[in-house]
Amino acid sequence: MKKKLLGAFLALTMVASMLVGCGAGGSNSNKVGVAMPTKDLQRWNQDGSNMEAKLKEAGYDVDLQYASNDIATQVSQIENMINSGCKVLVIASIDGDSLGTVLEQAKEKNVSVIAYDRLIMNSDAVSYYATFDNYMVGTKQGEYIRDQLDLDNAAGPFNIELVTGDPGDNNARFFFGGAMDVLQPYIDAGKLVVKSGQTEFDQVATANWATENAQSRMDAIISANYADGTKLDAVLCSNDSTALGVANSLEANYTGDWPIITGQDCDIANVKNMIAGKQSMSIFKDTRTLADQTVKMVDAIMKGTEAPVNDTKTYDNGTGIIPSYLCEPVFADVNNYKTLLIDSGYYKAEDLQ
Ligand code: BGC
């Protein structure tokens, strides 16, 4: 009897330890870690929940974390993901340069890394990059301003101010670079005038992409250059959170005709502003498409095959070119937002009321 009990006890202990082994992510773990920067911006919530849903549909366990835009938090979340046995990490970094050390641990443990939306710099642990064509985002914003002001025909000159994103986000340089490749010739020709004189990336960057930072910079620009009734014709904003700051500042400080304002993400607050005539356009990046592509990458890595990519020349992270899949961004304004955003099921009509 005692022997039987002992046998049963041993068997139970074995099963229990096997279960713990799985939980800790044994070698055939099915777990994917998804590290997102922050819940503050609507887009990352959307990215996170789309990815979680699609990965689960494909049969994977998912550990989804948001890091409140705090680099140390993101590093420790990634460390936990590695230690809990995730086999693939999908990471939208807060600061592309701060993950090198933690990703060395990933490499040691054979954990694959996909850089999501933002490239992770100076780490050879990154296998793939899934994003939108960031340079194209910028050119579309620049072209919008060019076409709306009819820069090739109108006499001008027109006043413009420039607002881009966080210096630690590699994307910001692509957005700004793309837009400036369109706008710079008009600035050089004197048809566009930046009255603040702030045209360099470091002068126009917005720490953390924060609405408040864009707003306070715009407050200062308006009071120094546009408080006397001088017309501001356009503000290039690289994304929606900065566009929101600019719109808030204009509302509080500026009395002239509303300028053209660009944006990116089609966040709900900004689409509402677009409908109300306070933002001219946004770039729509359908996060469902990006999630689909990323799930294909995860799947390929898990199965030991090659993931689909469509760009092998643009994104060098300092250790070499990272094979990338670039989704195509599209332009949204008050004329096409219903088709793009509501008919496609991205938002419900009542979300935008
Ligand atoms: C993303 C944008 C986003 C910005 C701020 C960028 O890396 O590509 O869509 O607006 O970060 O979160």
Tab-separated table of N, CA and C in Angstrom, residues 119 129 133 135-136 170 174 309-318 320-326:
chain	number	residue	atom	x	y	z
A	119	LEU	N	12.318	50.621	-35.660
A	119	LEU	CA	13.501	49.775	-35.741
A	119	LEU	C	14.275	49.797	-34.416
A	129	TYR	N	12.009	43.209	-39.407
A	129	TYR	CA	11.380	44.488	-39.082
A	129	TYR	C	10.059	44.557	-39.844
A	133	ASP	N	5.814	52.026	-44.548
A	133	ASP	CA	6.867	52.743	-45.257
A	133	ASP	C	6.953	54.150	-44.662
A	135	TYR	N	9.244	56.545	-44.730
A	135	TYR	CA	9.641	57.651	-45.602
A	135	TYR	C	8.429	58.120	-46.417
A	136	MET	N	7.634	57.146	-46.863
A	136	MET	CA	6.448	57.489	-47.666
A	136	MET	C	5.424	58.272	-46.836
A	170	ASN	N	13.674	56.002	-34.395
A	170	ASN	CA	14.271	56.038	-35.740
A	170	ASN	C	13.266	56.483	-36.802
A	174	PHE	N	12.814	59.355	-40.539
A	174	PHE	CA	12.266	58.988	-41.852
A	174	PHE	C	11.058	59.865	-42.192
A	309	VAL	N	9.270	39.132	-46.791
A	309	VAL	CA	9.739	40.518	-46.657
A	309	VAL	C	9.626	41.193	-48.028
A	310	ASN	N	9.576	42.517	-48.043
A	310	ASN	CA	9.542	43.207	-49.334
A	310	ASN	C	10.557	44.340	-49.424
A	311	ASP	N	11.457	44.414	-48.435
A	311	ASP	CA	12.494	45.440	-48.489
A	311	ASP	C	13.761	44.893	-47.819
A	312	THR	N	14.834	44.888	-48.586
A	312	THR	CA	16.100	44.405	-48.009
A	312	THR	C	17.213	45.422	-48.263
A	313	LYS	N	16.820	46.708	-48.325
A	313	LYS	CA	17.886	47.695	-48.528
A	313	LYS	C	17.773	48.967	-47.671
A	314	THR	N	16.596	49.223	-47.097
A	314	THR	CA	16.397	50.540	-46.481
A	314	THR	C	16.847	50.627	-45.028
A	315	TYR	N	16.590	49.586	-44.244
A	315	TYR	CA	16.717	49.748	-42.797
A	315	TYR	C	17.950	49.057	-42.220
A	316	ASP	N	19.013	49.850	-42.092
A	316	ASP	CA	20.249	49.379	-41.475
A	316	ASP	C	20.187	49.790	-40.011
A	317	ASN	N	20.300	48.837	-39.100
A	317	ASN	CA	20.187	49.219	-37.684
A	317	ASN	C	21.546	49.389	-37.026
A	318	GLY	N	22.585	49.493	-37.832
A	318	GLY	CA	23.926	49.676	-37.281
A	318	GLY	C	24.697	48.359	-37.246
A	320	GLY	N	23.810	46.038	-39.686
A	320	GLY	CA	23.526	45.527	-41.031
A	320	GLY	C	22.071	45.778	-41.374
A	321	ILE	N	21.719	45.411	-42.599
A	321	ILE	CA	20.342	45.638	-43.043
A	321	ILE	C	19.413	44.612	-42.390
A	322	ILE	N	18.302	45.078	-41.891
A	322	ILE	CA	17.314	44.170	-41.309
A	322	ILE	C	16.224	43.914	-42.362
A	323	PRO	N	16.015	42.652	-42.752
A	323	PRO	CA	14.976	42.359	-43.730
A	323	PRO	C	13.626	42.855	-43.218
A	324	SER	N	12.916	43.592	-44.071
A	324	SER	CA	11.725	44.288	-43.588
A	324	SER	C	10.505	43.990	-44.434
A	325	TYR	N	9.367	44.102	-43.803
A	325	TYR	CA	8.123	44.144	-44.569
A	325	TYR	C	7.518	45.523	-44.340
A	326	LEU	N	7.376	46.287	-45.434
A	326	LEU	CA	6.825	47.645	-45.325
A	326	LEU	C	5.387	47.656	-45.846
